Amino acid sequence: MADREDDLPEHNHGFVGRFGRALERHRLAFQLTVDVLAWAIGIVTAIVLRYEFTIDPNEWGPFTAQSVLAAIVLAAALQMTAGLASGLYRGRYRFGSFDEVLHLVRSVLVAFAGLAVINQFLPRHLVPLSVTVVGALFALLLMAGIRYLWRLLLERSLRPASTATRVIVFGAGEGGVQLITAMLRNPASPYLPVALVDDDAGKRNLRVMGVPVVGGREALTREAKRLDAKYLVIAIPSAGPELLREVSDLALSARLQVRAVPPLAELFGTAIGVSDVRPLTEADLLGRHEIDTDIDAIADYLTGRRVLVTGAGGSIGSELCRQISRFAPAELVMLDRDESALHGVQLLLDGRALLDSRNLVVCDIRDLERLHDVFTEQQPDVVFHAAALKHLPLLEMHPSEALKTNVYGTANVIAAARASGVHRFVNISTDKAADPTSVLGYTKRIAEKLTAHAAHHSAGTYLSVRFGNVLGSRGSVLTSFRSQVVAGGPVTVTDPEVTRYFMTVEEAVQLVIQAGAVGGDGEALVLDMGHPVKIDDVARRLAAESDRPIEIVYTGLRPGEKLHEVLLGADEIDRRPAHPLISHVSVPTVDVDTVRAEVGDVGEPELFAILERLAVAGTPNDTRVDPHLHPGQHRPAEGDSR
């Protein structure tokens, strides 16, 4: 199919654009002049037609050139009066809008009615009655037509330069219309829309500001080549993950880079603008969007309280601090052993990082004495324990380090919390603690058990929260994939069948905060994370976005890794008494003295077996959650003396 110039939007930044902008600066004078001339042309044309195209006033019977001029002056005066009264000549309405046209029609009707009445009651009519009717129609058509042409001039002067990146917009609904309008009314827009694609056959003849609908998604490859487009922008805010994946796959096969507008929840009811266009996020690629856990309704326990976050400089910890700060705690204490990480989180929260506040605490959770000093000074009411070692392959090689931080470090934080009378303690766990097979999973499961033990022997509420991989966190698989793509590949995947659960960091932190309110003593709370994602599919999508071929290499599962993660252990029962998307599971207990006695001074080869035994031993019979009970209320297990 040959290129058709009339299929493309026109652009003019020369004389037409300058003329249009000059008219806008003198809008009032121009409008008044146009409307007066419109009445003059309308009345003269009407009387010439009335007398069979006779332009000689001597042939107009009882009417003279003076009487016609008087009618024009009277109509113009009435038009200006009505227009000023309605705001038509005060710049009150957007130029060429429906509101302006509506008030234009009203002002012309008022002028016509006034002219007709005055003309009728004069001793000698200025013009025939038919001339007032026909003249008003001609005047209205001229006023509206000139305004339409003026609006075209203004719009063409605002269109982006022809050097802007040519894009095809997917979706000719309201989102697509808003986006096309925003692109073509912004001279600085980096995007030049050249076509629309929509699967609705009823829109095949539609044009939006001159941009045509060229077909459905099957037309993408053909039209991308014909129009030399570089991007496909998915302009459907309500698009689900399946549609996003399907369309992005088609776009990539057509050698189009994919962009999208945010989902409806992120637009907050505002119109779509050029600045909203963004690359597809990990959440889009993985078919995952944030779940509203309504934390505003349940986070009162943070307001006016002293809150301490361990691991505050990490991906989860820093987002915890950001969200907690919204609820106006009396004090937010941020603890981390990495001073640079504390610098970053203070910069995130305060916009400055002078590191001069006592709420920034440099402390290693392995140091029990130092932790007691911090808790004695800060006296926190609520503790979120996010500090941990998390990289599975490294911990397989160095299990003693995982033991020191994830187990003994957690026991230290719990001991300091109990000694200072903390009301709520939330231990942040991982899905690898469910039926664990790695050192990371073993140590995090033992940490859950230590937390459950504290719940049975403390006045406060002690619980854990378990979730899967966090999108975009430091060291996450997606971050690694993107770095490998930027470097030119290869992208390494352990196994073509491996799957994982994913969630956004914001969603993960919402769960953590909600857990502090609805979780009961000794429980682990698990978010319904939807369906697991095939990692190979994610790697291939990211590789396809690159301008050059990227190889996918399979390296095989590493020691301790699972092919498929699970959220609940084999002996854990899924109960959801507080929220339909949050499972409450019971956790067996273990105390740190038992752990220390079991571990003793064994070397690392024997440590694997001991950690596994400690992690998988026991049954969750200390605390059973009944779906008919309120959150935090427990029914003693059989044989439980409490």
XYZ file of C-alpha atoms in Angstrom:
642
model
C 0.000 0.000 0.000
C 1.465 3.357 -1.003
C 1.896 6.139 1.471
C -1.003 8.571 1.512
C -0.149 12.057 2.660
C -3.726 12.736 3.721
C -3.433 9.882 6.230
C -0.897 11.814 8.285
C -1.453 14.800 10.563
C -0.394 18.113 9.079
C 2.147 20.345 10.824
C 2.855 24.011 10.384
C 5.185 26.043 12.553
C 5.724 28.897 10.067
C 3.425 31.717 8.971
C 0.205 29.868 9.806
C 1.366 29.144 13.330
C 2.540 32.717 13.929
C -0.712 34.082 12.500
C -2.787 31.788 14.716
C -0.896 32.819 17.845
C -1.191 36.502 16.906
C -4.965 36.104 16.625
C -5.043 34.491 20.086
C -3.264 37.497 21.608
C -5.920 39.841 20.168
C -8.840 37.503 20.616
C -11.466 39.993 21.858
C -10.889 42.546 19.100
C -10.801 39.819 16.475
C -14.013 38.179 17.684
C -15.926 41.452 17.806
C -14.692 42.424 14.348
C -15.579 39.049 12.876
C -19.068 39.020 14.408
C -19.873 42.587 13.261
C -18.675 41.788 9.741
C -20.662 38.535 9.848
C -23.872 40.443 10.539
C -23.040 42.961 7.816
C -22.330 40.244 5.244
C -25.346 38.215 6.384
C -27.856 41.069 6.112
C -26.461 42.385 2.797
C -26.427 38.856 1.329
C -29.990 38.257 2.525
C -31.380 41.441 0.978
C -29.523 40.801 -2.278
C -31.097 37.344 -2.404
C -34.471 38.825 -1.440
C -34.358 41.050 -4.535
C -33.083 38.359 -6.895
C -29.369 39.188 -6.745
C -29.934 42.907 -7.281
C -27.113 44.866 -5.725
C -28.416 48.328 -6.661
C -30.121 49.871 -3.563
C -32.424 51.814 -5.883
C -33.979 48.479 -6.864
C -34.745 47.454 -3.244
C -38.189 48.983 -3.183
C -38.948 50.979 0.014
C -35.579 50.002 1.593
C -32.472 52.106 1.195
C -28.760 51.653 1.788
C -29.135 53.805 4.912
C -31.886 51.621 6.351
C -29.860 48.456 5.689
C -26.824 50.058 7.353
C -29.008 50.972 10.344
C -30.171 47.345 10.587
C -26.533 46.171 10.530
C -25.534 48.630 13.281
C -28.538 47.614 15.387
C -27.807 43.874 14.961
C -24.114 44.397 15.792
C -24.974 46.384 18.930
C -27.404 43.710 20.079
C -24.829 40.987 19.313
C -22.110 42.722 21.354
C -24.473 43.333 24.273
C -25.656 39.715 24.359
C -22.110 38.383 23.908
C -20.664 40.496 26.702
C -23.503 39.529 29.031
C -22.953 35.796 28.398
C -19.157 35.975 28.657
C -18.652 35.203 24.960
C -16.312 38.179 24.542
C -14.590 37.869 27.909
C -12.507 34.769 27.205
C -14.672 32.719 29.541
C -14.917 29.686 27.252
C -12.247 27.584 25.612
C -11.880 28.660 22.016
C -13.948 26.614 19.585
C -15.412 24.519 22.410
C -18.980 23.327 22.654
C -19.631 25.893 25.389
C -18.454 28.759 23.203
C -20.539 27.608 20.234
C -23.572 27.256 22.497
C -23.244 30.818 23.766
C -22.556 32.051 20.237
C -25.880 30.573 19.094
C -27.649 32.154 22.074
C -26.185 35.605 21.416
C -27.126 35.439 17.719
C -30.676 34.397 18.644
C -30.927 37.316 21.089
C -29.609 39.728 18.435
C -31.999 38.319 15.829
C -35.002 38.532 18.173
C -34.150 42.082 19.163
C -33.636 43.157 15.541
C -36.872 41.502 14.422
C -38.957 43.065 17.197
C -37.492 46.569 16.846
C -37.727 46.388 13.051
C -41.343 45.254 13.252
C -42.475 48.133 15.499
C -40.653 50.918 13.684
C -42.938 53.202 11.648
C -40.832 52.308 8.644
C -39.131 48.940 8.536
C -35.369 48.937 8.116
C -35.349 45.629 6.185
C -37.905 42.967 5.338
C -38.631 40.374 8.058
C -37.310 37.613 5.810
C -33.960 39.435 5.625
C -33.611 39.382 9.422
C -34.164 35.585 9.431
C -31.861 34.755 6.522
C -29.289 37.347 7.594
C -29.096 35.833 11.122
C -28.528 32.348 9.645
C -25.774 33.613 7.342
C -24.172 35.549 10.213
C -24.208 32.503 12.497
C -22.647 30.291 9.814
C -19.897 32.837 9.195
C -19.152 33.277 12.925
C -18.988 29.531 13.531
C -17.018 28.835 10.353
C -14.379 31.453 11.086
C -14.034 30.165 14.650
C -13.533 26.649 13.304
C -10.818 27.819 10.917
C -9.209 29.822 13.716
C -9.156 26.759 15.947
C -7.495 24.745 13.177
C -4.771 27.383 12.890
C -4.152 27.311 16.625
C -4.059 23.522 16.765
C -1.635 23.308 13.862
C 0.629 25.859 15.523
C 0.713 23.677 18.654
C 1.513 20.386 16.934
C 4.918 18.814 17.498
C 7.647 19.107 14.900
C 7.838 16.535 12.136
C 11.130 15.347 13.662
C 9.294 13.967 16.731
C 9.244 10.180 17.146
C 6.471 8.640 15.072
C 4.120 6.479 17.146
C 1.106 4.258 16.612
C -1.520 4.435 19.343
C -3.332 1.234 20.328
C -6.896 1.978 21.408
C -9.271 4.483 19.812
C -11.433 4.844 22.920
C -11.486 7.756 25.329
C -7.900 7.088 26.432
C -6.639 7.130 22.843
C -8.552 10.309 22.021
C -7.139 12.068 25.088
C -3.615 10.942 24.276
C -3.779 11.958 20.586
C -5.182 15.340 21.596
C -2.437 15.853 24.182
C 0.287 14.913 21.697
C -0.991 17.147 18.917
C -1.554 20.166 21.164
C 1.926 20.227 22.619
C 4.742 21.644 20.434
C 7.282 20.089 22.806
C 5.767 16.603 22.561
C 8.428 14.008 21.748
C 5.764 11.897 20.035
C 4.044 12.370 16.679
C 0.981 10.087 16.337
C 0.615 8.800 12.772
C -2.029 6.088 13.196
C -4.488 4.448 15.572
C -5.073 0.716 15.895
C -8.255 -0.700 17.406
C -9.844 -4.151 17.296
C -13.345 -2.626 17.086
C -14.376 -2.921 13.437
C -16.895 -0.115 13.941
C -14.033 2.378 14.332
C -12.235 1.578 11.077
C -13.285 4.865 9.414
C -12.638 6.990 12.492
C -10.150 9.867 12.524
C -9.023 11.659 15.665
C -7.632 15.122 14.859
C -6.676 13.807 11.432
C -5.055 10.624 12.737
C -6.771 7.604 11.122
C -7.662 4.202 12.536
C -5.789 1.869 10.164
C -7.098 -1.471 11.381
C -6.914 -3.944 14.245
C -3.890 -5.449 15.928
C -3.265 -7.618 12.871
C -2.335 -4.420 10.991
C 0.513 -3.503 13.349
C 3.405 -4.983 11.384
C 2.192 -3.621 8.041
C 1.414 -0.128 9.282
C 4.566 0.156 11.388
C 6.663 -0.430 8.275
C 4.537 1.774 6.020
C 4.481 4.729 8.393
C 8.037 4.262 9.681
C 6.773 4.208 13.263
C 9.134 3.573 16.162
C 6.781 3.151 19.128
C 3.458 1.595 19.969
C 1.653 3.362 22.808
C -1.047 1.299 24.501
C -3.649 3.931 25.417
C -6.079 1.733 27.367
C -5.838 2.559 31.101
C -8.144 -0.356 31.952
C -6.064 -2.900 29.994
C -5.503 -6.105 31.919
C -2.208 -7.986 32.047
C -3.214 -10.491 29.361
C -3.982 -7.748 26.834
C -0.758 -5.919 27.694
C 1.276 -9.076 27.169
C -0.443 -9.973 23.875
C -0.127 -6.498 22.387
C 3.447 -6.019 23.572
C 4.430 -9.355 21.989
C 2.872 -8.261 18.675
C 4.594 -4.884 18.882
C 7.975 -6.430 19.556
C 7.559 -8.755 16.570
C 6.789 -5.635 14.496
C 10.014 -4.055 15.823
C 8.082 -1.415 17.750
C 9.159 -0.304 21.198
C 6.250 -0.476 23.613
C 4.960 2.312 25.796
C 1.752 2.529 27.833
C -0.362 4.893 29.890
C -0.812 4.170 33.612
C -3.767 2.152 34.910
C -6.893 4.002 36.001
C -5.928 3.819 39.674
C -2.789 5.863 38.998
C -4.524 8.528 36.907
C -6.771 9.648 39.796
C -9.500 10.685 37.360
C -7.295 13.153 35.466
C -7.010 13.342 31.683
C -4.182 11.435 29.999
C -1.208 13.611 29.052
C 2.045 13.175 27.142
C 3.968 12.930 30.415
C 1.905 9.857 31.369
C 3.411 7.785 28.555
C 5.935 5.388 30.097
C 7.681 2.093 29.353
C 5.917 -1.067 30.453
C 6.851 -1.731 34.057
C 7.770 -5.023 35.646
C 4.268 -5.104 37.111
C 2.863 -4.875 33.567
C 5.192 -7.547 32.212
C 4.431 -9.939 35.041
C 0.711 -9.335 35.037
C 0.815 -7.976 38.579
C -0.820 -4.848 39.909
C -0.929 -3.570 43.426
C -3.702 -4.866 45.661
C -5.466 -2.303 47.802
C -5.259 -3.500 51.381
C -6.873 -0.294 52.704
C -4.014 0.406 55.090
C -5.359 3.886 55.861
C -8.271 2.295 57.684
C -6.127 0.044 59.890
C -2.865 1.918 60.449
C -4.014 3.970 63.437
C -1.672 1.932 65.581
C 1.203 3.874 63.986
C -0.063 7.426 64.492
C 1.491 9.084 67.510
C 3.568 5.972 68.324
C 7.304 5.433 68.377
C 8.159 3.093 65.482
C 11.514 1.387 64.850
C 12.509 -0.259 61.559
C 15.543 -2.540 61.326
C 17.221 -2.840 57.923
C 15.802 0.619 57.201
C 18.166 1.215 54.286
C 17.120 -1.829 52.272
C 14.474 -2.107 49.558
C 11.731 -3.180 51.957
C 12.981 -1.134 54.918
C 13.188 2.164 53.043
C 9.705 1.721 51.584
C 8.441 0.830 55.073
C 9.885 4.074 56.395
C 8.318 6.034 53.530
C 4.846 4.603 54.085
C 5.008 4.713 57.889
C 5.970 8.404 57.786
C 2.606 9.136 56.131
C 0.816 8.130 59.324
C 2.532 10.718 61.525
C 4.323 8.524 64.063
C 5.616 10.300 67.140
C 9.106 9.141 66.107
C 10.403 6.984 63.268
C 13.676 5.310 64.240
C 15.647 3.915 61.292
C 18.264 1.297 62.171
C 20.819 -0.176 59.778
C 24.450 -1.262 59.891
C 25.085 0.495 56.526
C 25.590 4.222 57.060
C 25.321 4.933 53.326
C 21.922 3.233 53.279
C 20.769 5.472 56.151
C 21.977 8.476 54.185
C 19.808 7.351 51.270
C 16.661 6.775 53.313
C 16.941 10.161 55.056
C 17.329 11.794 51.655
C 14.224 9.919 50.480
C 12.100 11.054 53.421
C 13.378 14.558 54.166
C 14.886 15.706 50.887
C 18.147 16.266 52.757
C 20.668 13.975 54.408
C 22.678 15.737 57.082
C 22.801 12.557 59.212
C 22.424 14.711 62.326
C 19.339 13.108 63.922
C 19.213 10.553 66.739
C 16.465 8.699 64.870
C 19.156 7.429 62.493
C 20.879 4.527 64.228
C 23.974 2.721 63.005
C 23.735 -0.707 64.595
C 24.406 -4.336 63.716
C 21.607 -6.629 64.908
C 24.251 -9.226 65.772
C 25.309 -6.942 68.646
C 22.829 -7.673 71.465
C 24.318 -5.176 73.927
C 24.175 -2.367 71.382
C 20.557 -3.277 70.535
C 19.562 -3.075 74.212
C 21.121 0.398 74.414
C 19.203 1.547 71.318
C 15.866 0.160 72.529
C 16.399 1.633 76.017
C 17.020 5.066 74.510
C 14.315 4.999 71.834
C 11.585 3.046 73.707
C 9.721 1.983 70.528
C 6.076 0.942 70.646
C 6.119 -0.839 67.263
C 9.026 -2.691 65.612
C 9.287 -3.809 61.992
C 12.188 -6.232 61.633
C 13.397 -6.094 58.002
C 17.141 -6.633 58.511
C 18.330 -9.910 56.972
C 20.721 -11.586 54.589
C 18.689 -12.679 51.568
C 20.836 -13.862 48.635
C 20.243 -17.592 48.422
C 23.406 -18.763 46.565
C 25.749 -16.816 48.862
C 24.075 -18.161 51.966
C 24.405 -21.706 50.631
C 28.157 -21.120 50.582
C 28.257 -19.289 53.930
C 25.501 -20.753 56.132
C 27.120 -19.570 59.359
C 26.608 -15.954 58.262
C 22.925 -16.637 57.624
C 22.703 -18.165 61.107
C 24.343 -15.140 62.748
C 22.087 -12.559 61.063
C 18.785 -14.233 60.204
C 18.533 -16.376 63.350
C 20.680 -14.935 66.127
C 20.182 -11.376 64.880
C 16.405 -11.856 64.906
C 16.625 -13.370 68.411
C 18.592 -10.299 69.526
C 16.006 -7.872 68.156
C 13.205 -9.898 69.800
C 15.060 -9.904 73.129
C 15.568 -6.126 73.016
C 11.918 -5.624 72.040
C 10.659 -7.795 74.905
C 12.925 -6.063 77.420
C 11.669 -2.609 76.426
C 7.978 -3.599 76.323
C 7.293 -3.307 72.576
C 3.561 -3.557 71.881
C 3.751 -4.934 68.328
C 6.593 -6.766 66.623
C 6.409 -7.663 62.908
C 9.059 -10.004 61.542
C 9.440 -9.835 57.772
C 9.794 -13.307 56.276
C 9.837 -14.834 52.787
C 8.009 -17.485 50.780
C 11.224 -19.524 50.921
C 10.360 -20.250 54.571
C 7.418 -22.388 53.363
C 8.655 -25.981 53.030
C 12.250 -24.671 53.014
C 15.027 -26.333 50.997
C 17.798 -23.719 51.310
C 19.834 -22.074 54.051
C 17.895 -18.867 53.406
C 14.605 -20.735 53.796
C 15.774 -22.622 56.885
C 16.998 -19.519 58.700
C 13.914 -17.457 57.849
C 11.648 -20.289 58.979
C 13.550 -20.499 62.279
C 13.100 -16.719 62.597
C 9.335 -17.229 62.217
C 9.489 -19.833 65.002
C 11.483 -17.498 67.282
C 8.844 -14.816 66.693
C 6.052 -17.282 67.492
C 7.859 -18.290 70.694
C 8.059 -14.632 71.746
C 4.320 -14.344 71.107
C 3.718 -17.041 73.734
C 5.970 -15.473 76.339
C 5.466 -11.704 75.888
C 2.785 -9.154 76.651
C 2.937 -7.643 73.168
C 1.857 -9.032 69.787
C 4.597 -10.831 67.857
C 3.943 -12.084 64.328
C 5.547 -12.662 60.925
C 4.589 -11.656 57.401
C 5.604 -13.749 54.405
C 5.744 -12.713 50.770
C 7.522 -13.562 47.504
C 9.979 -11.756 45.284
C 9.824 -7.964 45.271
C 9.841 -6.272 41.867
C 12.886 -4.115 41.277
C 14.520 -4.700 44.659
C 18.291 -4.757 44.836
C 19.598 -8.067 43.549
C 16.204 -9.210 42.252
C 16.044 -11.346 39.126
C 14.469 -8.538 37.082
C 17.190 -6.094 38.039
C 19.766 -8.674 36.963
C 17.959 -9.312 33.673
C 17.828 -5.613 32.802
C 21.520 -5.175 33.576
C 22.349 -8.151 31.367
C 20.240 -6.748 28.520
C 21.949 -3.352 28.764
C 25.329 -5.112 28.671
C 24.343 -6.933 25.487
C 23.615 -10.308 27.065
C 23.484 -13.121 27.522
C 20.502 -13.228 29.892
C 20.943 -16.146 32.271
C 17.937 -18.204 33.408
C 18.365 -21.158 35.745
C 15.726 -23.392 34.132
C 13.182 -22.863 31.314
C 10.366 -24.113 33.594
C 11.199 -22.220 36.787
C 8.408 -20.043 38.224
C 8.260 -17.435 40.945
C 5.722 -15.244 42.739
C 6.204 -11.498 42.431
C 4.782 -8.400 44.078
C 5.577 -4.688 44.058
C 7.529 -3.240 46.959
C 4.585 -0.945 47.735
C 2.253 -3.929 47.918
C 4.679 -5.883 50.100
C 4.928 -3.017 52.558
C 1.160 -2.593 52.635
C 0.939 -6.219 53.745
C 3.592 -5.674 56.406
C 1.744 -2.672 57.824
C -1.610 -4.426 57.644
C -0.111 -7.439 59.413
C 0.750 -5.235 62.350
C -2.940 -4.444 62.751
C -4.823 -7.651 61.915
C -2.308 -10.410 62.655
C -2.585 -12.458 65.812
C 0.144 -13.592 68.175
C 2.508 -16.120 66.620
C 0.897 -16.136 63.190
C 2.475 -15.756 59.791
C 0.423 -13.706 57.342
C 0.682 -14.562 53.649
C -0.658 -12.427 50.792
C -2.605 -13.998 47.953
C -0.029 -13.286 45.246
C -2.002 -14.502 42.253
C -0.404 -16.906 39.831
C 3.317 -17.707 39.689
C 5.210 -16.234 36.749
C 7.411 -18.187 34.369
C 10.837 -16.551 34.599
C 11.809 -17.619 31.069
C 8.879 -15.615 29.647
C 10.008 -12.516 31.531
C 13.593 -12.896 30.321
C 12.471 -13.234 26.705
C 10.241 -10.152 26.890
C 13.035 -8.034 28.326
C 15.490 -9.351 25.744
C 13.041 -8.587 22.932
C 12.938 -4.917 23.985
C 16.620 -4.546 23.116
C 17.739 -3.060 19.796
C 20.145 -5.968 19.301
C 19.741 -9.759 19.583
C 20.088 -11.021 23.168
C 20.904 -14.653 23.858
C 19.098 -16.610 26.603
C 21.377 -19.050 28.447
C 20.140 -21.716 30.884
C 22.494 -22.337 33.793
C 20.596 -24.948 35.812
C 19.100 -24.673 39.287
C 21.596 -23.772 41.989
C 21.908 -25.653 45.286
C 18.892 -24.956 47.494
C 16.741 -23.480 44.705
C 13.258 -24.766 43.976
C 11.764 -25.155 40.530
C 8.472 -23.796 41.870
C 8.084 -21.781 45.075
C 5.110 -22.260 47.402
C 3.473 -19.742 49.720
C 2.156 -22.222 52.283
C 3.876 -25.263 53.746
C 2.430 -28.737 53.311
C 1.135 -28.764 56.909
C -0.192 -25.192 56.882
C -3.918 -24.548 56.561
C -5.094 -21.533 54.545
C -7.470 -19.474 56.741
C -8.542 -15.909 55.955
C -10.460 -14.500 58.918
C -9.604 -10.821 58.432
C -9.106 -10.138 54.720
C -10.002 -12.195 51.613
C -6.489 -11.792 50.213
C -4.491 -12.503 53.382
C -3.958 -16.004 54.765
C -3.295 -16.570 58.468
C -1.199 -19.639 59.251
C -0.017 -20.943 62.584
C 3.690 -21.302 63.291
C 5.383 -23.758 65.692
C 7.766 -22.320 68.253
C 11.412 -22.618 69.109
C 13.514 -20.642 71.582
C 16.992 -19.332 70.866
C 18.565 -21.397 73.650
C 17.407 -24.563 71.907
C 18.907 -23.310 68.656
C 22.234 -22.515 70.298
C 22.311 -25.914 72.019
C 21.572 -27.725 68.744
C 24.137 -25.767 66.739
C 26.922 -25.714 69.317
C 30.323 -25.357 67.694
C 29.707 -27.513 64.628
C 31.371 -26.684 61.329
C 29.539 -25.571 58.213
C 29.134 -29.067 56.677
C 27.146 -30.220 59.725
C 25.311 -26.883 59.978
C 23.111 -27.620 56.951
C 21.541 -30.651 58.582
C 21.016 -28.892 61.914
C 19.355 -25.863 60.307
C 17.108 -28.123 58.259
C 16.100 -30.096 61.364
C 15.360 -26.931 63.349
C 13.361 -25.456 60.458
C 11.138 -28.414 59.656
C 10.704 -29.890 63.144
C 7.455 -29.384 65.031
C 3.876 -28.837 64.042
C 1.932 -25.573 64.187
C -0.063 -26.553 67.265
C 0.622 -23.617 69.550
C -1.829 -21.225 67.957
C -4.783 -22.101 65.821
C -6.766 -19.448 64.055
C -10.494 -19.902 63.809
C -12.155 -17.998 60.940
C -15.103 -17.229 63.233
C -12.860 -15.431 65.748
C -11.739 -11.826 65.511
C -8.181 -11.127 64.311
C -5.738 -11.616 67.174
C -8.180 -13.796 69.140
C -7.105 -17.447 69.428
C -8.640 -20.762 70.324
C -6.211 -22.896 72.357
C -5.067 -26.068 70.655
C -5.934 -29.395 72.169
C -3.679 -29.881 75.166
C -2.741 -26.183 75.338
C -2.921 -25.041 78.953
C -3.250 -21.359 78.142
